[in-house]
Coordinates of C-alpha atoms and ligand atoms in Angstrom, one line a residue:
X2 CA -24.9 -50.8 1.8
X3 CA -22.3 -53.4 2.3
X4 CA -19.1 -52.9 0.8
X5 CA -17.6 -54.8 -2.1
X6 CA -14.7 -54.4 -0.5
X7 CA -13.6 -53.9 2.9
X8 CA -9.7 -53.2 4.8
X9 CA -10.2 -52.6 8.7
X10 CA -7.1 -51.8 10.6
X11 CA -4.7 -53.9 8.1
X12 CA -0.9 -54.3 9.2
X13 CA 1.5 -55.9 7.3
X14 CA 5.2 -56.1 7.4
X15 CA 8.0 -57.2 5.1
X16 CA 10.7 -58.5 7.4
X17 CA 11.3 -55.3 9.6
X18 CA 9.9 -52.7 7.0
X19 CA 6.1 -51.9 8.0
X20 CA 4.3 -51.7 4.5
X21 CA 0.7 -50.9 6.5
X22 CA 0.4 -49.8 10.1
X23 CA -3.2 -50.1 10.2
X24 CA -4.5 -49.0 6.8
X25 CA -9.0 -48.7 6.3
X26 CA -10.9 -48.4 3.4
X27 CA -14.3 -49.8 1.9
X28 CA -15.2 -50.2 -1.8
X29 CA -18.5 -49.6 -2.6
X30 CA -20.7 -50.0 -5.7
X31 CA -21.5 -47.1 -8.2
X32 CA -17.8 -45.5 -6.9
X33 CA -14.3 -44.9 -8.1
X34 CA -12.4 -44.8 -5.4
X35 CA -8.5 -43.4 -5.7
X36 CA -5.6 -45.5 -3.3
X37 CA -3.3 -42.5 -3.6
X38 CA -0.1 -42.1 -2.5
X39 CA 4.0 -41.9 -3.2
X40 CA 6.0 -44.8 -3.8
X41 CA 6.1 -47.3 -1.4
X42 CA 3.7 -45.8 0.2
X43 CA 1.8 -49.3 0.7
X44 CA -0.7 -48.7 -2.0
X45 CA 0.0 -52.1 -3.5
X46 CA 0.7 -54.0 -0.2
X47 CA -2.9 -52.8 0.5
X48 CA -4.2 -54.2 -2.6
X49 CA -2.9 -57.6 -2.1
X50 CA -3.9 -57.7 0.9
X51 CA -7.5 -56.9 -0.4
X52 CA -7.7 -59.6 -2.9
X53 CA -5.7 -62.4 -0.9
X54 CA -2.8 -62.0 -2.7
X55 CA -0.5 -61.6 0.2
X56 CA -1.2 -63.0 4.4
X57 CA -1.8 -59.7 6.7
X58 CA -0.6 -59.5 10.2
X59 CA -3.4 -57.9 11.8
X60 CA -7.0 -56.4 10.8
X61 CA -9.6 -57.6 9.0
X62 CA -10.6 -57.9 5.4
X63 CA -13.9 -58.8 3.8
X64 CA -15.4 -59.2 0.5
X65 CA -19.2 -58.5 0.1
X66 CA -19.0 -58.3 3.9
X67 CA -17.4 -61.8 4.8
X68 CA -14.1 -63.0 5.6
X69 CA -11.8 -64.1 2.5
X70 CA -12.3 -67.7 4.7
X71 CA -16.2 -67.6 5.0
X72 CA -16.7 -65.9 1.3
X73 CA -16.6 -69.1 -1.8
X74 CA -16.3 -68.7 -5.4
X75 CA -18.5 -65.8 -5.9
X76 CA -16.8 -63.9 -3.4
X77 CA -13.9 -64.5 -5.9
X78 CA -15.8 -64.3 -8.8
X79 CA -17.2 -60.9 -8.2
X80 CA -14.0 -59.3 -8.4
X81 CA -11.7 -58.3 -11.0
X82 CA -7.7 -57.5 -10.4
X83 CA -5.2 -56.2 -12.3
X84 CA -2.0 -56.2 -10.9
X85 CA 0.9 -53.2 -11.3
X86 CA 3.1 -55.3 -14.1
X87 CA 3.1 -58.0 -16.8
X88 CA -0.4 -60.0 -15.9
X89 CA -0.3 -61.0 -19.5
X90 CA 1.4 -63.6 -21.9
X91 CA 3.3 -61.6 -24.3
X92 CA 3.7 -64.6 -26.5
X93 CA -0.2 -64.7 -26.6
X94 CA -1.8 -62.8 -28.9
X95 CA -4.4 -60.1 -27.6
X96 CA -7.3 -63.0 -28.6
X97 CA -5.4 -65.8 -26.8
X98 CA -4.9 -63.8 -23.7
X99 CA -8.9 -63.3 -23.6
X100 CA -9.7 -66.5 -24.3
X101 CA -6.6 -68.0 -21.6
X102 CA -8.4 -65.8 -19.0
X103 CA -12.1 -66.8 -20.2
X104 CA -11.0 -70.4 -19.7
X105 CA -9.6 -69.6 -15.9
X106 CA -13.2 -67.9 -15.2
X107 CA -15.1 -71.3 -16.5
X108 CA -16.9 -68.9 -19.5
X109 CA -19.3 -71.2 -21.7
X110 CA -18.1 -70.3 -25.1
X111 CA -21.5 -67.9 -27.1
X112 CA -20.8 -65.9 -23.4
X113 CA -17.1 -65.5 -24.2
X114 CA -17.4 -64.4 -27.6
X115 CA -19.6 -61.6 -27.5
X116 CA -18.2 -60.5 -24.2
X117 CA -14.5 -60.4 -26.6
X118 CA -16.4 -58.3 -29.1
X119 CA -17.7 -56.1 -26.8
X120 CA -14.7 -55.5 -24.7
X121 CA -12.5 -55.4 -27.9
X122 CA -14.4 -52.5 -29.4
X123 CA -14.5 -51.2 -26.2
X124 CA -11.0 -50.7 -25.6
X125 CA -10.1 -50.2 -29.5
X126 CA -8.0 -53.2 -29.7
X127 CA -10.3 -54.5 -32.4
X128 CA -7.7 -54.0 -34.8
X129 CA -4.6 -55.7 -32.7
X130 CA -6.7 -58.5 -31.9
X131 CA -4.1 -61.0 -33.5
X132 CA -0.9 -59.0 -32.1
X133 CA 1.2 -60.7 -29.3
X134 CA 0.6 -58.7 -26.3
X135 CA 4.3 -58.6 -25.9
X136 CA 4.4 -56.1 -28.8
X137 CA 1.6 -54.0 -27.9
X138 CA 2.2 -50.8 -26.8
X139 CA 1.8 -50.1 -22.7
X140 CA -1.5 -47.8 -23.5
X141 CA -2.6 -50.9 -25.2
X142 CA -1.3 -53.4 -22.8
X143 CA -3.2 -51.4 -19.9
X144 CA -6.7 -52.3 -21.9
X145 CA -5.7 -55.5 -22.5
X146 CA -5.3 -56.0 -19.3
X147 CA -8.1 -54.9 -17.9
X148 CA -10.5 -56.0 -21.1
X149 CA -8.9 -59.3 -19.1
X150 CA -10.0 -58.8 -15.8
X151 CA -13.5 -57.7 -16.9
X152 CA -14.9 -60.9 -18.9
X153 CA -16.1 -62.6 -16.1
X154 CA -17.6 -59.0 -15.1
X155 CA -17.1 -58.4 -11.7
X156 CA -19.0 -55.9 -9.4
X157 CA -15.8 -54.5 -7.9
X158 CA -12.1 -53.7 -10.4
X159 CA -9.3 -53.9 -9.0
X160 CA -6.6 -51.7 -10.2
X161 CA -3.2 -51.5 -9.3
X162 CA -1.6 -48.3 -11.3
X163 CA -3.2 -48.6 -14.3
X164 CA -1.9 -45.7 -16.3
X165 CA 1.7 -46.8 -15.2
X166 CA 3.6 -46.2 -18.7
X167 CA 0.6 -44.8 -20.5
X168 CA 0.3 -42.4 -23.2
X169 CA -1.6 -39.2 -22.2
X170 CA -4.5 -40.4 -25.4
X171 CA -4.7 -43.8 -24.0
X172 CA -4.3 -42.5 -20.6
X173 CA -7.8 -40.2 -21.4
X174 CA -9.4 -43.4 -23.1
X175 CA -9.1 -46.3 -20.1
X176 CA -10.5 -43.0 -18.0
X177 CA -13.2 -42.8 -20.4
X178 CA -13.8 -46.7 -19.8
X179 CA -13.5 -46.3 -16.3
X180 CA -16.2 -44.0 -15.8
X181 CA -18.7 -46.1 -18.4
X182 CA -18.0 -49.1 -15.7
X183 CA -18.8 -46.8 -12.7
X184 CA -22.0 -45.3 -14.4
X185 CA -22.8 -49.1 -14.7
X186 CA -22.6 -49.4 -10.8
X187 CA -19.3 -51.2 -10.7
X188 CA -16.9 -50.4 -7.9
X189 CA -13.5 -49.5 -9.1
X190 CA -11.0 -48.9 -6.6
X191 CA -7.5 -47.8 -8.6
X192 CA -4.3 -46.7 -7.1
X193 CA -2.2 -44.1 -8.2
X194 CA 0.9 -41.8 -7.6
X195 CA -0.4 -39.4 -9.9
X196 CA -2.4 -36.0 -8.0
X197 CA -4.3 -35.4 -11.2
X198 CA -6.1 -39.0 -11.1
X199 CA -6.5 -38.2 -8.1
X200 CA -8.8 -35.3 -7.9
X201 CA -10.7 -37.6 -11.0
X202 CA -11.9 -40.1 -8.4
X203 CA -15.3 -39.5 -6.6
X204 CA -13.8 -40.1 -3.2
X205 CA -9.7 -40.7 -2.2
X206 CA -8.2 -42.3 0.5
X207 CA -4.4 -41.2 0.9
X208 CA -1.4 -43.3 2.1
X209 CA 1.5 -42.5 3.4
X210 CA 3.9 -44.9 5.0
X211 CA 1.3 -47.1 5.3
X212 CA -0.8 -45.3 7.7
X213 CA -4.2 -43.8 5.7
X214 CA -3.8 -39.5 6.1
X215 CA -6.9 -38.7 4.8
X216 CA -10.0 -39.6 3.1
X217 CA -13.1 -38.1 1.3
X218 CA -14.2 -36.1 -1.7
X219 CA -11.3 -34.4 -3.5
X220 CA -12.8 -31.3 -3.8
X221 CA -13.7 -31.3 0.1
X222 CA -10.5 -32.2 1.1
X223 CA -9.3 -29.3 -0.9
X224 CA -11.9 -27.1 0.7
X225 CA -10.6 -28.2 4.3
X226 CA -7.4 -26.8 4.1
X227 CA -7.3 -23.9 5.9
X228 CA -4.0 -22.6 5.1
X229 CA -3.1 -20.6 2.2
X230 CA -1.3 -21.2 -0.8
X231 CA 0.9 -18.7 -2.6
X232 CA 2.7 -18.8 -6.2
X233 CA 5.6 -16.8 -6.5
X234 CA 7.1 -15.0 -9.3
X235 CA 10.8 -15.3 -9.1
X236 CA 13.4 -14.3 -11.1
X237 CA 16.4 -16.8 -11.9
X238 CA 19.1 -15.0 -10.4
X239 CA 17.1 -15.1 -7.0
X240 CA 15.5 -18.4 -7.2
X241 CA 17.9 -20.9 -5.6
X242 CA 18.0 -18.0 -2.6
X243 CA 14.0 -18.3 -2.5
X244 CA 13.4 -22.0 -2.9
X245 CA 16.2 -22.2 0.2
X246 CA 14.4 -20.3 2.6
X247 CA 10.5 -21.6 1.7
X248 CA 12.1 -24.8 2.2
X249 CA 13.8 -24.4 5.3
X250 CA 11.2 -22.0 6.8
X251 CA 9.1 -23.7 9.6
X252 CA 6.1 -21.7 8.4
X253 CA 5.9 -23.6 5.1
X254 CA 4.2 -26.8 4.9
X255 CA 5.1 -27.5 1.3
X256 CA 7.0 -26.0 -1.4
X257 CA 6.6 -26.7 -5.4
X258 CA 8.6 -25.6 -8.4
X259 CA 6.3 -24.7 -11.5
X260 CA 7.5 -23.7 -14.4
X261 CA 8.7 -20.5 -14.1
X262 CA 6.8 -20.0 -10.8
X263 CA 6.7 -21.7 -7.5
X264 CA 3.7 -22.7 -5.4
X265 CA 3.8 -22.7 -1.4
X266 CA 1.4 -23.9 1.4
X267 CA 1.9 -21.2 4.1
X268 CA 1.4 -22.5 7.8
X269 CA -1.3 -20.2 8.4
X270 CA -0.1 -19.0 12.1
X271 CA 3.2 -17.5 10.0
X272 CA 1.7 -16.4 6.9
X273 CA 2.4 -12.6 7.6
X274 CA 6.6 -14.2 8.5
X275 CA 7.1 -15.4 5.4
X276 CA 5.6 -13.3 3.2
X277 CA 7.4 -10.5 5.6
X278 CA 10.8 -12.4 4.2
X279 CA 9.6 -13.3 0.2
X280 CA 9.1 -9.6 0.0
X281 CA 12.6 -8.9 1.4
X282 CA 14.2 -10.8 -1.0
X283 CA 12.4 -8.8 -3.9
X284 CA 9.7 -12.0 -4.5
X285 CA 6.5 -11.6 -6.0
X286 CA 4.0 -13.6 -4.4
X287 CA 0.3 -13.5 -5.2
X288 CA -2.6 -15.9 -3.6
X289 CA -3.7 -19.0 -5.5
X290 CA -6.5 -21.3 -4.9
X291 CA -5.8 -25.1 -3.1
X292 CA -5.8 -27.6 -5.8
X293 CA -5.2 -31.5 -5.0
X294 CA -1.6 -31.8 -5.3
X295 CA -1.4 -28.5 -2.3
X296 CA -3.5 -30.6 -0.2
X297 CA -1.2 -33.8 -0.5
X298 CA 2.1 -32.3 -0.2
X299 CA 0.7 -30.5 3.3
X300 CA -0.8 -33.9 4.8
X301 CA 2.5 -36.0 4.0
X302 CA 5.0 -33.6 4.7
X303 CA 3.0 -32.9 8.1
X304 CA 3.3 -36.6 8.4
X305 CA 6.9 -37.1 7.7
X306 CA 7.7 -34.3 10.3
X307 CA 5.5 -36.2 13.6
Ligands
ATP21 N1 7.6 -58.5 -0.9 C1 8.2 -57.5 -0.3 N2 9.3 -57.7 0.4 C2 9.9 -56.7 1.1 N3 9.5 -55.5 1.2 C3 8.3 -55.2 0.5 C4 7.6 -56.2 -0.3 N4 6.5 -55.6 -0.8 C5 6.6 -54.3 -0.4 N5 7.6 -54.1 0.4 C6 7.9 -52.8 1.0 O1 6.8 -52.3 1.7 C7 6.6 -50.9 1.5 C8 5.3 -50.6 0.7 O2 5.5 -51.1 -0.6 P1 4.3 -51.1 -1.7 O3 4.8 -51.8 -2.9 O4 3.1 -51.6 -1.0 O5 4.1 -49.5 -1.9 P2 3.4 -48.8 -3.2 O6 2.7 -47.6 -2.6 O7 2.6 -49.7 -3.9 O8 4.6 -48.3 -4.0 P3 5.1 -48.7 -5.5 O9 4.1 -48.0 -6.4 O10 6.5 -48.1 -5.6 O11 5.0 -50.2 -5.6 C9 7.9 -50.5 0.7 O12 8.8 -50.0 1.7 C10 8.3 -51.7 0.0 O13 9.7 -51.7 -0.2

């Protein structure tokens, strides 16, 4: 199948900083795929550079398979983008913005109007429909924004941090709408920060410093790594001692408070070494199981030390 969306080998630099050092991935229909990574990790540079927003230095991209230069209109037509911030006019009220970006998309007027109604109820901005977007709230904003980006409905979305400033309830409701769109065999490639959203997608590709670490499944990237994770009991007197030697102990790939307890990625060649020194220092550590967030905090911090 030929992807919606394709990035081979992009680089792309901002004066001397390298945003992407030869960053891959291809959308394809039916998927949600997950641009994950830190900030400034290139996730947006990446998106730009996918919908011709910004010039790459090297690599390719293509849309349904041809170059931004060979594909026409419907190239451009059959995707939808919605950038990080502010793609609206708050002075426009959520009706105006839909009908502003129906005009830009050439949409004869019956199609217009009962794509509005649908992607109003949709969204549940039925009842704001005559409230400036400016004074919506950023849950609400979100939808608008991509209620926007879907009249002329695309085959591939576009999302650049869409739950950016989003309310856990609207947070759950544009996830609800994401997966209706993917059931519907739209492509919906979204990037995020966030390790939860992450292990929500169908398949991942992670960024770090522009370079792509890792890419697949969620849960089979979780399954693949082979060392083991511990969560420690500590008391508070003790703490600062423990979190100073996990985190300066070449044996531990990653170290995070939670709560009351704190999770570590043991290199599995020392795993006997630290745990040797935890229980010295009067730590209890039991075994937990790999989630997402494990996974990511090993592959960049292996990263940021090579
Ligand atoms: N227009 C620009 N001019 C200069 N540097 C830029 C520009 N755009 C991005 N960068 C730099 O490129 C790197 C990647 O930034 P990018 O915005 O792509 O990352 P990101 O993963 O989307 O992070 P964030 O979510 O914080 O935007 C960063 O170091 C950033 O400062």
């Amino acid at each position: 199948m030929t992807p919606l969306l394709e990035a081979r080998d992009v680089t792309k630099s901002f004066g001397a900083t390298r945003a992407l050092s030869g960053a891959s991935l291809a959308l394809r229909e039916g998927e949600l795929l997950g641009l994950v990574g830190a900030d400034g990790a290139g996730k947006t540079s990446l998106i730009r550079a996918l919908v011709k927003l910004v010039a790459i230095d090297g690599g390719t991209v293509t849309v349904g398979g041809a170059t931004w230069d060979e594909a026409g209109r419907d190239a451009r037509e059959s995707l939808g983008y919605m950038p990080q911030q502010y793609s609206l006019y708050p002075d426009l009220s959520v009706d105006e913005n839909l009908t502003f970006f129906a005009r830009l998309f050439g949409l004869e007027r019956h199609v217009f109007e009962e794509r509005r109604e649908q992607l109003l109820t949709m969204t549940l901005l039925d009842r704001a429909r005559d409230r400036p977007a400016g004074k919506l709230s950023g849950g609400m904003y979100k939808k608008l924004a991509v209620a926007c980006a879907l009249l002329h409905r695309p085959r591939a979305l576009v999302l650049d941090e869409p739950t950016n400033g989003v309310d856990p309830v609207s947070r759950r409701e544009l996830w609800a709408l994401l997966y209706e769109f993917v059931g519907q065999g739209m492509g919906v490639l979204l990037a995020t920060p966030y390790m939860d959203e992450a292990a929500r997608c169908g398949r991942v590709v992670l960024l770090s410093h522009g370079v792509v670490l890792a890419e697949g499944a969620p849960a089979e990237l979780v399954a693949s790594l082979e060392h083991p994770v511990i969560e420690l009991d500590v008391d508070e007197a003790s703490r600062q001692r423990v979190l100073a030697l996990l985190e300066g102990h070449s044996g531990v790939l990653a170290v995070t408070p939670a709560g009351e307890h704190v999770r570590a990625v043991l290199r599995k060649a020392h795993e006997s070494d630290v745990r040797r020194a935890l229980a010295e220092m009067g730590a209890r550590v039991a075994d937990a199981r790999p989630d997402f967030e494990d996974l990511y905090l090993t592959l960049v911090d292996h990263d940021a030390r090579h």
